[in-house]
Amino acid sequence: MLDWLENDLLLTVTSCEPASSDASFRRYFRIKVPEGQFIVMDAPPEKENIEPFIRVAGLLARSHVNVPVILQQNLSDGFLLLEDFGSQCLLDRLNADNATILYQSALDALFKLQSYTIIQECNLPGYNEPLLQRELGIFEDWFLNEWLDIEIPQSLWETVRTILVNSALEQPVICVHRDYHSRNLMVLEDDSPGVIDFQDAVIGPITYDLVSLLRDCYIEWPQQQVELWMADYYDRLLQAKLIACTPICFKRWFDLMGIQRHLKAIGIFSRLHLRDGKSGYLNDIPRTLGYVTAVCANYPELAEFSDFLKKQVLPVYTVLSSTPKQVDKQAVKNEDVTS
């Protein structure tokens, strides 16, 4: 990477430090040169494809979303030289006093993404049934089976998947960032937020990014506040004629889309722990699982799934999460059954 920067781009690199890493194989470095400082993305070509990042960056920039400018690219080695948005994300700045102002800017940027991106021309993949089903499979495979060693009754799981997928597919479709949350929104002096990690964008359900933001896996707000933000955004979509549904219908879409996303996230957090050794994400499972159990309790059609989570999943998860490497999973399950 430094050879490319110094010998191909003829930059004088005075310092190079890790800027961040994420749940993928990509790494980011902050470099300083006499002209200023930049971010270098390192995406190993055998593991990552940077072409979607380049394509979606152009797409979102044309929609007036503030994404980092790509200054140089090296497709063969998987390097990009990017504008530096700094190191302060929305999550770092949020508190009860500034949340309304900061979320307003995040919702403004989301509205640009949804209203200005012409889906017929953007050549993004669809968030179709197979993809939705595969994502739900991550929850079953990695959280239930691999980590907790629990089998969910297939008739129940089929019912849950059908409810969630049908709700997603009946929504109006727009451009979906797919990871629109407080860690991927950078607080800037001008044109805040800066939006990052958009390479997996798709054409999909209109509530997906909204619930990602308002029921964030990394920070939680009172339900009353979440519903107020959601209702205001519903009115905005309605006025823009991006939706034509009732508030009750929109709330149901929002809630069930959140369950689908949160089940996937729980599976991914488990996979990062078990397969990749990135166990820090385990800290975010309680909040994310809490969203699922709270929302399921409000929908009679999900009552059986809610009961399964409370009686079968939570007791095992509670014990395993306290000492994830030492506990005998089968012993925990047997103890729960006998009690």
mmCIF file of C-alpha atoms in Angstrom:
data_model
loop_
_atom_site.group_PDB
_atom_site.id
_atom_site.type_symbol
_atom_site.label_atom_id
_atom_site.label_comp_id
_atom_site.label_asym_id
_atom_site.label_seq_id
_atom_site.Cartn_x
_atom_site.Cartn_y
_atom_site.Cartn_z
ATOM 1 C CA MET A 1 0.000 0.000 0.000
ATOM 2 C CA LEU A 2 2.777 2.435 0.924
ATOM 3 C CA ASP A 3 4.648 1.485 -2.256
ATOM 4 C CA TRP A 4 1.571 2.452 -4.289
ATOM 5 C CA LEU A 5 1.161 5.740 -2.412
ATOM 6 C CA GLU A 6 4.803 6.778 -2.550
ATOM 7 C CA ASN A 7 6.089 5.341 -5.822
ATOM 8 C CA ASP A 8 2.990 5.373 -8.039
ATOM 9 C CA LEU A 9 1.142 8.399 -6.667
ATOM 10 C CA LEU A 10 4.369 10.192 -5.660
ATOM 11 C CA LEU A 11 2.993 11.162 -2.255
ATOM 12 C CA THR A 12 5.311 11.920 0.646
ATOM 13 C CA VAL A 13 3.702 9.959 3.463
ATOM 14 C CA THR A 14 4.781 11.358 6.836
ATOM 15 C CA SER A 15 2.561 9.087 8.938
ATOM 16 C CA CYS A 16 0.248 6.111 8.449
ATOM 17 C CA GLU A 17 -2.004 4.876 11.242
ATOM 18 C CA PRO A 18 -5.009 2.534 11.397
ATOM 19 C CA ALA A 19 -8.190 4.585 11.074
ATOM 20 C CA SER A 20 -10.776 1.845 11.549
ATOM 21 C CA SER A 21 -11.753 -1.673 10.659
ATOM 22 C CA ASP A 22 -15.170 -3.158 10.159
ATOM 23 C CA ALA A 23 -16.986 -6.475 10.067
ATOM 24 C CA SER A 24 -15.564 -7.270 6.621
ATOM 25 C CA PHE A 25 -11.991 -7.846 5.470
ATOM 26 C CA ARG A 26 -11.557 -4.157 4.615
ATOM 27 C CA ARG A 27 -9.150 -2.011 6.628
ATOM 28 C CA TYR A 28 -8.768 1.754 6.661
ATOM 29 C CA PHE A 29 -5.645 3.813 7.285
ATOM 30 C CA ARG A 30 -5.239 7.542 7.861
ATOM 31 C CA ILE A 31 -2.192 8.947 6.113
ATOM 32 C CA LYS A 32 -0.652 12.373 6.436
ATOM 33 C CA VAL A 33 1.160 14.092 3.588
ATOM 34 C CA PRO A 34 2.357 17.691 3.227
ATOM 35 C CA GLU A 35 -0.860 18.503 1.341
ATOM 36 C CA GLY A 36 -3.135 17.245 4.142
ATOM 37 C CA GLN A 37 -4.507 13.916 5.311
ATOM 38 C CA PHE A 38 -6.477 11.180 3.576
ATOM 39 C CA ILE A 39 -7.991 7.762 4.150
ATOM 40 C CA VAL A 40 -6.689 4.681 2.344
ATOM 41 C CA MET A 41 -9.004 1.708 1.981
ATOM 42 C CA ASP A 42 -7.254 -1.663 1.866
ATOM 43 C CA ALA A 43 -9.645 -4.280 0.461
ATOM 44 C CA PRO A 44 -7.824 -7.514 -0.474
ATOM 45 C CA PRO A 45 -9.084 -8.432 -3.975
ATOM 46 C CA GLU A 46 -9.375 -12.123 -3.083
ATOM 47 C CA LYS A 47 -11.740 -11.188 -0.232
ATOM 48 C CA GLU A 48 -13.415 -7.934 -1.266
ATOM 49 C CA ASN A 49 -14.554 -6.242 -4.467
ATOM 50 C CA ILE A 50 -14.140 -2.457 -4.395
ATOM 51 C CA GLU A 51 -15.991 -1.799 -7.647
ATOM 52 C CA PRO A 52 -19.411 -1.610 -5.899
ATOM 53 C CA PHE A 53 -17.982 1.008 -3.532
ATOM 54 C CA ILE A 54 -16.819 3.096 -6.479
ATOM 55 C CA ARG A 55 -20.111 2.732 -8.336
ATOM 56 C CA VAL A 56 -22.358 3.490 -5.335
ATOM 57 C CA ALA A 57 -20.174 6.447 -4.280
ATOM 58 C CA GLY A 58 -20.864 8.056 -7.646
ATOM 59 C CA LEU A 59 -24.550 7.210 -7.439
ATOM 60 C CA LEU A 60 -25.014 8.751 -3.987
ATOM 61 C CA ALA A 61 -22.935 11.810 -4.815
ATOM 62 C CA ARG A 62 -25.304 12.497 -7.720
ATOM 63 C CA SER A 63 -28.170 12.268 -5.211
ATOM 64 C CA HIS A 64 -26.510 15.018 -3.138
ATOM 65 C CA VAL A 65 -25.548 12.631 -0.343
ATOM 66 C CA ASN A 66 -22.193 13.580 1.160
ATOM 67 C CA VAL A 67 -19.928 10.590 0.519
ATOM 68 C CA PRO A 68 -16.100 10.668 0.497
ATOM 69 C CA VAL A 69 -14.518 11.716 -2.758
ATOM 70 C CA ILE A 70 -12.449 8.942 -4.351
ATOM 71 C CA LEU A 71 -9.149 10.610 -5.232
ATOM 72 C CA GLN A 72 -7.214 7.635 -6.596
ATOM 73 C CA GLN A 73 -7.940 3.953 -7.156
ATOM 74 C CA ASN A 74 -5.947 0.758 -7.613
ATOM 75 C CA LEU A 75 -8.337 -2.036 -8.546
ATOM 76 C CA SER A 76 -5.700 -4.724 -8.968
ATOM 77 C CA ASP A 77 -4.420 -4.371 -5.392
ATOM 78 C CA GLY A 78 -7.699 -3.253 -3.803
ATOM 79 C CA PHE A 79 -6.637 0.241 -2.710
ATOM 80 C CA LEU A 80 -8.603 3.491 -2.734
ATOM 81 C CA LEU A 81 -7.378 6.928 -1.679
ATOM 82 C CA LEU A 82 -10.333 8.736 -0.127
ATOM 83 C CA GLU A 83 -11.314 12.077 1.299
ATOM 84 C CA ASP A 84 -10.948 12.005 5.091
ATOM 85 C CA PHE A 85 -14.212 12.591 6.989
ATOM 86 C CA GLY A 86 -12.410 12.556 10.331
ATOM 87 C CA SER A 87 -12.842 10.105 13.166
ATOM 88 C CA GLN A 88 -16.018 11.266 14.905
ATOM 89 C CA CYS A 89 -19.112 9.287 14.006
ATOM 90 C CA LEU A 90 -22.665 10.022 15.089
ATOM 91 C CA LEU A 91 -22.441 7.435 17.859
ATOM 92 C CA ASP A 92 -19.519 9.328 19.429
ATOM 93 C CA ARG A 93 -21.461 12.578 19.619
ATOM 94 C CA LEU A 94 -24.999 11.538 20.478
ATOM 95 C CA ASN A 95 -26.566 12.421 23.815
ATOM 96 C CA ALA A 96 -30.055 13.236 25.043
ATOM 97 C CA ASP A 97 -29.542 16.972 24.451
ATOM 98 C CA ASN A 98 -28.359 16.883 20.835
ATOM 99 C CA ALA A 99 -30.110 13.748 19.552
ATOM 100 C CA THR A 100 -32.980 15.573 17.841
ATOM 101 C CA ILE A 101 -30.642 17.898 15.924
ATOM 102 C CA LEU A 102 -28.205 15.163 14.916
ATOM 103 C CA TYR A 103 -30.963 12.763 13.896
ATOM 104 C CA GLN A 104 -32.606 15.474 11.838
ATOM 105 C CA SER A 105 -29.452 15.816 9.749
ATOM 106 C CA ALA A 106 -29.241 12.020 9.411
ATOM 107 C CA LEU A 107 -32.885 11.850 8.316
ATOM 108 C CA ASP A 108 -32.342 14.711 5.856
ATOM 109 C CA ALA A 109 -29.483 12.779 4.255
ATOM 110 C CA LEU A 110 -31.609 9.629 4.154
ATOM 111 C CA PHE A 111 -34.420 11.522 2.447
ATOM 112 C CA LYS A 112 -31.994 12.701 -0.242
ATOM 113 C CA LEU A 113 -30.806 9.143 -0.750
ATOM 114 C CA GLN A 114 -34.368 7.853 -1.057
ATOM 115 C CA SER A 115 -35.935 10.646 -3.089
ATOM 116 C CA TYR A 116 -33.143 11.657 -5.473
ATOM 117 C CA THR A 117 -31.795 8.251 -6.460
ATOM 118 C CA ILE A 118 -33.547 7.058 -9.595
ATOM 119 C CA ILE A 119 -33.828 3.327 -9.078
ATOM 120 C CA GLN A 120 -34.524 2.583 -12.739
ATOM 121 C CA GLU A 121 -31.113 3.965 -13.661
ATOM 122 C CA CYS A 122 -28.884 2.949 -10.743
ATOM 123 C CA ASN A 123 -28.188 -0.668 -11.679
ATOM 124 C CA LEU A 124 -28.262 -1.923 -8.088
ATOM 125 C CA PRO A 125 -29.272 -5.473 -7.155
ATOM 126 C CA GLY A 126 -32.730 -6.071 -5.728
ATOM 127 C CA TYR A 127 -33.412 -6.871 -2.104
ATOM 128 C CA ASN A 128 -35.404 -9.895 -3.227
ATOM 129 C CA GLU A 129 -36.853 -12.902 -1.434
ATOM 130 C CA PRO A 130 -33.746 -15.127 -1.745
ATOM 131 C CA LEU A 131 -31.558 -12.413 -0.188
ATOM 132 C CA LEU A 132 -34.029 -11.759 2.626
ATOM 133 C CA GLN A 133 -34.233 -15.485 3.327
ATOM 134 C CA ARG A 134 -30.452 -15.907 3.286
ATOM 135 C CA GLU A 135 -30.079 -13.122 5.809
ATOM 136 C CA LEU A 136 -32.608 -14.721 8.142
ATOM 137 C CA GLY A 137 -30.671 -17.957 7.747
ATOM 138 C CA ILE A 138 -27.653 -16.280 9.368
ATOM 139 C CA PHE A 139 -29.655 -15.972 12.599
ATOM 140 C CA GLU A 140 -30.637 -19.631 12.555
ATOM 141 C CA ASP A 141 -27.227 -20.930 11.515
ATOM 142 C CA TRP A 142 -24.871 -18.844 13.637
ATOM 143 C CA PHE A 143 -26.850 -17.672 16.655
ATOM 144 C CA LEU A 144 -29.270 -20.514 17.296
ATOM 145 C CA ASN A 145 -27.397 -23.530 15.920
ATOM 146 C CA GLU A 146 -23.704 -22.695 16.190
ATOM 147 C CA TRP A 147 -23.585 -20.621 19.344
ATOM 148 C CA LEU A 148 -26.607 -21.652 21.429
ATOM 149 C CA ASP A 149 -26.940 -25.174 20.003
ATOM 150 C CA ILE A 150 -30.706 -24.707 19.725
ATOM 151 C CA GLU A 151 -32.973 -25.990 16.945
ATOM 152 C CA ILE A 152 -36.015 -23.903 16.134
ATOM 153 C CA PRO A 153 -39.103 -25.892 15.052
ATOM 154 C CA GLN A 154 -39.115 -25.589 11.276
ATOM 155 C CA SER A 155 -42.860 -24.979 11.027
ATOM 156 C CA LEU A 156 -42.503 -22.028 13.394
ATOM 157 C CA TRP A 157 -39.433 -20.695 11.602
ATOM 158 C CA GLU A 158 -41.180 -20.999 8.234
ATOM 159 C CA THR A 159 -44.112 -18.965 9.570
ATOM 160 C CA VAL A 160 -41.834 -16.249 10.945
ATOM 161 C CA ARG A 161 -39.810 -16.017 7.743
ATOM 162 C CA THR A 162 -42.956 -15.803 5.629
ATOM 163 C CA ILE A 163 -44.412 -12.981 7.739
ATOM 164 C CA LEU A 164 -41.205 -10.957 7.661
ATOM 165 C CA VAL A 165 -40.358 -11.502 4.002
ATOM 166 C CA ASN A 166 -43.907 -10.793 2.794
ATOM 167 C CA SER A 167 -43.976 -7.555 4.770
ATOM 168 C CA ALA A 168 -40.658 -6.486 3.249
ATOM 169 C CA LEU A 169 -41.704 -7.336 -0.299
ATOM 170 C CA GLU A 170 -45.017 -5.471 -0.152
ATOM 171 C CA GLN A 171 -43.318 -2.139 0.588
ATOM 172 C CA PRO A 172 -42.479 0.504 -2.012
ATOM 173 C CA VAL A 173 -38.861 0.126 -3.139
ATOM 174 C CA ILE A 174 -36.141 2.751 -3.140
ATOM 175 C CA CYS A 175 -32.355 2.861 -2.888
ATOM 176 C CA VAL A 176 -31.318 1.201 0.378
ATOM 177 C CA HIS A 177 -27.935 1.980 1.954
ATOM 178 C CA ARG A 178 -28.327 -1.255 3.968
ATOM 179 C CA ASP A 179 -26.150 -0.213 6.925
ATOM 180 C CA TYR A 180 -27.478 3.253 7.722
ATOM 181 C CA HIS A 181 -26.675 3.674 11.410
ATOM 182 C CA SER A 182 -24.741 5.802 13.872
ATOM 183 C CA ARG A 183 -21.332 4.234 13.181
ATOM 184 C CA ASN A 184 -21.565 4.915 9.450
ATOM 185 C CA LEU A 185 -22.585 8.577 9.700
ATOM 186 C CA MET A 186 -19.677 10.938 10.307
ATOM 187 C CA VAL A 187 -20.189 14.276 12.048
ATOM 188 C CA LEU A 188 -18.672 17.058 9.925
ATOM 189 C CA GLU A 189 -18.345 20.832 10.143
ATOM 190 C CA ASP A 190 -20.113 21.259 6.798
ATOM 191 C CA ASP A 191 -22.713 19.137 5.016
ATOM 192 C CA SER A 192 -23.009 16.720 7.920
ATOM 193 C CA PRO A 193 -23.335 13.793 8.060
ATOM 194 C CA GLY A 194 -20.729 12.201 5.869
ATOM 195 C CA VAL A 195 -22.060 8.815 4.796
ATOM 196 C CA ILE A 196 -19.749 5.791 4.593
ATOM 197 C CA ASP A 197 -19.901 1.976 4.215
ATOM 198 C CA PHE A 198 -22.473 2.123 1.412
ATOM 199 C CA GLN A 199 -20.993 -0.489 -0.941
ATOM 200 C CA ASP A 200 -23.737 -3.061 -0.261
ATOM 201 C CA ALA A 201 -26.559 -0.762 -1.410
ATOM 202 C CA VAL A 202 -29.582 -2.403 -3.024
ATOM 203 C CA ILE A 203 -33.055 -1.571 -4.277
ATOM 204 C CA GLY A 204 -35.380 -2.570 -1.480
ATOM 205 C CA PRO A 205 -38.006 -1.778 1.180
ATOM 206 C CA ILE A 206 -38.559 1.852 2.058
ATOM 207 C CA THR A 207 -38.431 1.313 5.836
ATOM 208 C CA TYR A 208 -35.136 -0.595 5.922
ATOM 209 C CA ASP A 209 -32.693 2.288 6.388
ATOM 210 C CA LEU A 210 -35.128 4.158 8.632
ATOM 211 C CA VAL A 211 -35.376 1.321 11.141
ATOM 212 C CA SER A 212 -31.608 0.752 10.892
ATOM 213 C CA LEU A 213 -31.124 4.333 12.050
ATOM 214 C CA LEU A 214 -33.870 4.667 14.639
ATOM 215 C CA ARG A 215 -33.528 1.197 16.163
ATOM 216 C CA ASP A 216 -29.762 1.203 15.943
ATOM 217 C CA CYS A 217 -27.888 -1.902 17.063
ATOM 218 C CA TYR A 218 -25.349 0.358 18.811
ATOM 219 C CA ILE A 219 -27.537 2.861 20.681
ATOM 220 C CA GLU A 220 -31.113 2.760 21.947
ATOM 221 C CA TRP A 221 -33.667 5.533 22.406
ATOM 222 C CA PRO A 222 -37.010 5.571 24.266
ATOM 223 C CA GLN A 223 -39.769 3.989 22.230
ATOM 224 C CA GLN A 224 -41.854 7.170 22.356
ATOM 225 C CA GLN A 225 -39.010 9.158 20.817
ATOM 226 C CA VAL A 226 -38.420 6.540 18.104
ATOM 227 C CA GLU A 227 -42.090 6.577 17.137
ATOM 228 C CA LEU A 228 -42.100 10.384 16.997
ATOM 229 C CA TRP A 229 -39.110 10.424 14.636
ATOM 230 C CA MET A 230 -40.711 7.645 12.571
ATOM 231 C CA ALA A 231 -44.065 9.479 12.339
ATOM 232 C CA ASP A 232 -42.384 12.703 11.209
ATOM 233 C CA TYR A 233 -40.485 10.841 8.528
ATOM 234 C CA TYR A 234 -43.679 9.051 7.453
ATOM 235 C CA ASP A 235 -45.303 12.461 6.864
ATOM 236 C CA ARG A 236 -42.305 13.537 4.808
ATOM 237 C CA LEU A 237 -42.469 10.424 2.615
ATOM 238 C CA LEU A 238 -46.211 10.857 2.208
ATOM 239 C CA GLN A 239 -45.868 14.462 1.084
ATOM 240 C CA ALA A 240 -43.193 13.437 -1.406
ATOM 241 C CA LYS A 241 -45.542 10.726 -2.724
ATOM 242 C CA LEU A 242 -42.967 8.021 -2.017
ATOM 243 C CA ILE A 243 -45.598 6.123 -0.036
ATOM 244 C CA ALA A 244 -49.393 5.959 -0.097
ATOM 245 C CA CYS A 245 -50.123 3.863 2.983
ATOM 246 C CA THR A 246 -51.737 4.537 6.345
ATOM 247 C CA PRO A 247 -49.659 5.312 9.451
ATOM 248 C CA ILE A 248 -50.670 1.932 10.905
ATOM 249 C CA CYS A 249 -49.469 0.106 7.804
ATOM 250 C CA PHE A 250 -46.186 2.042 7.789
ATOM 251 C CA LYS A 251 -45.604 1.273 11.477
ATOM 252 C CA ARG A 252 -46.133 -2.433 10.812
ATOM 253 C CA TRP A 253 -43.675 -2.337 7.898
ATOM 254 C CA PHE A 254 -41.177 -0.500 10.114
ATOM 255 C CA ASP A 255 -41.539 -2.959 12.999
ATOM 256 C CA LEU A 256 -41.330 -6.161 10.940
ATOM 257 C CA MET A 257 -38.475 -4.817 8.821
ATOM 258 C CA GLY A 258 -36.665 -4.131 12.063
ATOM 259 C CA ILE A 259 -37.121 -7.723 13.211
ATOM 260 C CA GLN A 260 -35.702 -9.041 9.948
ATOM 261 C CA ARG A 261 -32.688 -6.744 10.171
ATOM 262 C CA HIS A 262 -32.070 -7.402 13.839
ATOM 263 C CA LEU A 263 -32.254 -11.185 13.474
ATOM 264 C CA LYS A 264 -29.678 -10.932 10.701
ATOM 265 C CA ALA A 265 -27.486 -8.660 12.835
ATOM 266 C CA ILE A 266 -27.610 -11.064 15.789
ATOM 267 C CA GLY A 267 -26.478 -13.852 13.461
ATOM 268 C CA ILE A 268 -23.664 -11.707 12.069
ATOM 269 C CA PHE A 269 -22.482 -10.679 15.539
ATOM 270 C CA SER A 270 -22.401 -14.373 16.505
ATOM 271 C CA ARG A 271 -20.485 -15.285 13.349
ATOM 272 C CA LEU A 272 -17.949 -12.529 13.957
ATOM 273 C CA HIS A 273 -17.363 -13.974 17.430
ATOM 274 C CA LEU A 274 -17.245 -17.651 16.511
ATOM 275 C CA ARG A 275 -15.550 -17.570 13.100
ATOM 276 C CA ASP A 276 -13.567 -14.347 13.007
ATOM 277 C CA GLY A 277 -12.591 -13.820 16.639
ATOM 278 C CA LYS A 278 -14.206 -10.355 16.701
ATOM 279 C CA SER A 279 -15.962 -10.822 20.014
ATOM 280 C CA GLY A 280 -16.562 -7.143 20.729
ATOM 281 C CA TYR A 281 -19.786 -7.365 18.737
ATOM 282 C CA LEU A 282 -21.239 -9.680 21.396
ATOM 283 C CA ASN A 283 -21.839 -6.551 23.481
ATOM 284 C CA ASP A 284 -24.447 -5.426 20.950
ATOM 285 C CA ILE A 285 -26.554 -8.599 20.984
ATOM 286 C CA PRO A 286 -28.554 -7.808 24.158
ATOM 287 C CA ARG A 287 -29.782 -4.494 22.734
ATOM 288 C CA THR A 288 -30.533 -6.026 19.338
ATOM 289 C CA LEU A 289 -32.275 -9.072 20.800
ATOM 290 C CA GLY A 290 -34.235 -6.734 23.054
ATOM 291 C CA TYR A 291 -35.668 -4.973 19.997
ATOM 292 C CA VAL A 292 -36.814 -8.325 18.595
ATOM 293 C CA THR A 293 -38.515 -9.536 21.756
ATOM 294 C CA ALA A 294 -40.207 -6.172 22.379
ATOM 295 C CA VAL A 295 -41.639 -5.895 18.866
ATOM 296 C CA CYS A 296 -42.710 -9.560 18.656
ATOM 297 C CA ALA A 297 -44.803 -9.060 21.795
ATOM 298 C CA ASN A 298 -46.915 -6.473 19.932
ATOM 299 C CA TYR A 299 -47.946 -8.762 17.046
ATOM 300 C CA PRO A 300 -50.268 -11.737 17.722
ATOM 301 C CA GLU A 301 -49.032 -13.542 14.610
ATOM 302 C CA LEU A 302 -45.555 -13.615 16.187
ATOM 303 C CA ALA A 303 -46.745 -14.763 19.624
ATOM 304 C CA GLU A 304 -45.406 -18.296 19.209
ATOM 305 C CA PHE A 305 -42.012 -16.972 18.123
ATOM 306 C CA SER A 306 -42.033 -14.571 21.064
ATOM 307 C CA ASP A 307 -42.734 -17.492 23.383
ATOM 308 C CA PHE A 308 -39.905 -19.504 21.806
ATOM 309 C CA LEU A 309 -37.457 -16.639 22.336
ATOM 310 C CA LYS A 310 -38.468 -16.117 25.957
ATOM 311 C CA LYS A 311 -38.596 -19.762 27.021
ATOM 312 C CA GLN A 312 -36.002 -21.478 24.830
ATOM 313 C CA VAL A 313 -33.517 -18.863 23.660
ATOM 314 C CA LEU A 314 -33.120 -16.270 26.391
ATOM 315 C CA PRO A 315 -32.321 -18.714 29.250
ATOM 316 C CA VAL A 316 -29.527 -20.370 27.255
ATOM 317 C CA TYR A 317 -28.258 -17.082 25.846
ATOM 318 C CA THR A 318 -28.150 -15.447 29.281
ATOM 319 C CA VAL A 319 -25.874 -18.154 30.685
ATOM 320 C CA LEU A 320 -23.646 -18.495 27.605
ATOM 321 C CA SER A 321 -23.177 -14.750 27.211
ATOM 322 C CA SER A 322 -21.880 -14.457 30.754
ATOM 323 C CA THR A 323 -19.071 -16.979 30.128
ATOM 324 C CA PRO A 324 -19.176 -17.726 26.394
ATOM 325 C CA LYS A 325 -16.132 -20.022 26.249
ATOM 326 C CA GLN A 326 -16.504 -22.127 29.367
ATOM 327 C CA VAL A 327 -20.133 -23.183 29.569
ATOM 328 C CA ASP A 328 -21.425 -26.576 28.422
ATOM 329 C CA LYS A 329 -24.312 -25.609 26.130
ATOM 330 C CA GLN A 330 -26.066 -28.951 26.379
ATOM 331 C CA ALA A 331 -25.911 -28.861 30.175
ATOM 332 C CA VAL A 332 -27.480 -25.405 30.164
ATOM 333 C CA LYS A 333 -30.317 -26.597 27.933
ATOM 334 C CA ASN A 334 -30.909 -29.701 30.027
ATOM 335 C CA GLU A 335 -30.982 -27.657 33.209
ATOM 336 C CA ASP A 336 -33.517 -25.302 31.642
ATOM 337 C CA VAL A 337 -35.742 -28.163 30.543
ATOM 338 C CA THR A 338 -35.669 -29.914 33.919
ATOM 339 C CA SER A 339 -36.411 -26.707 35.790
#
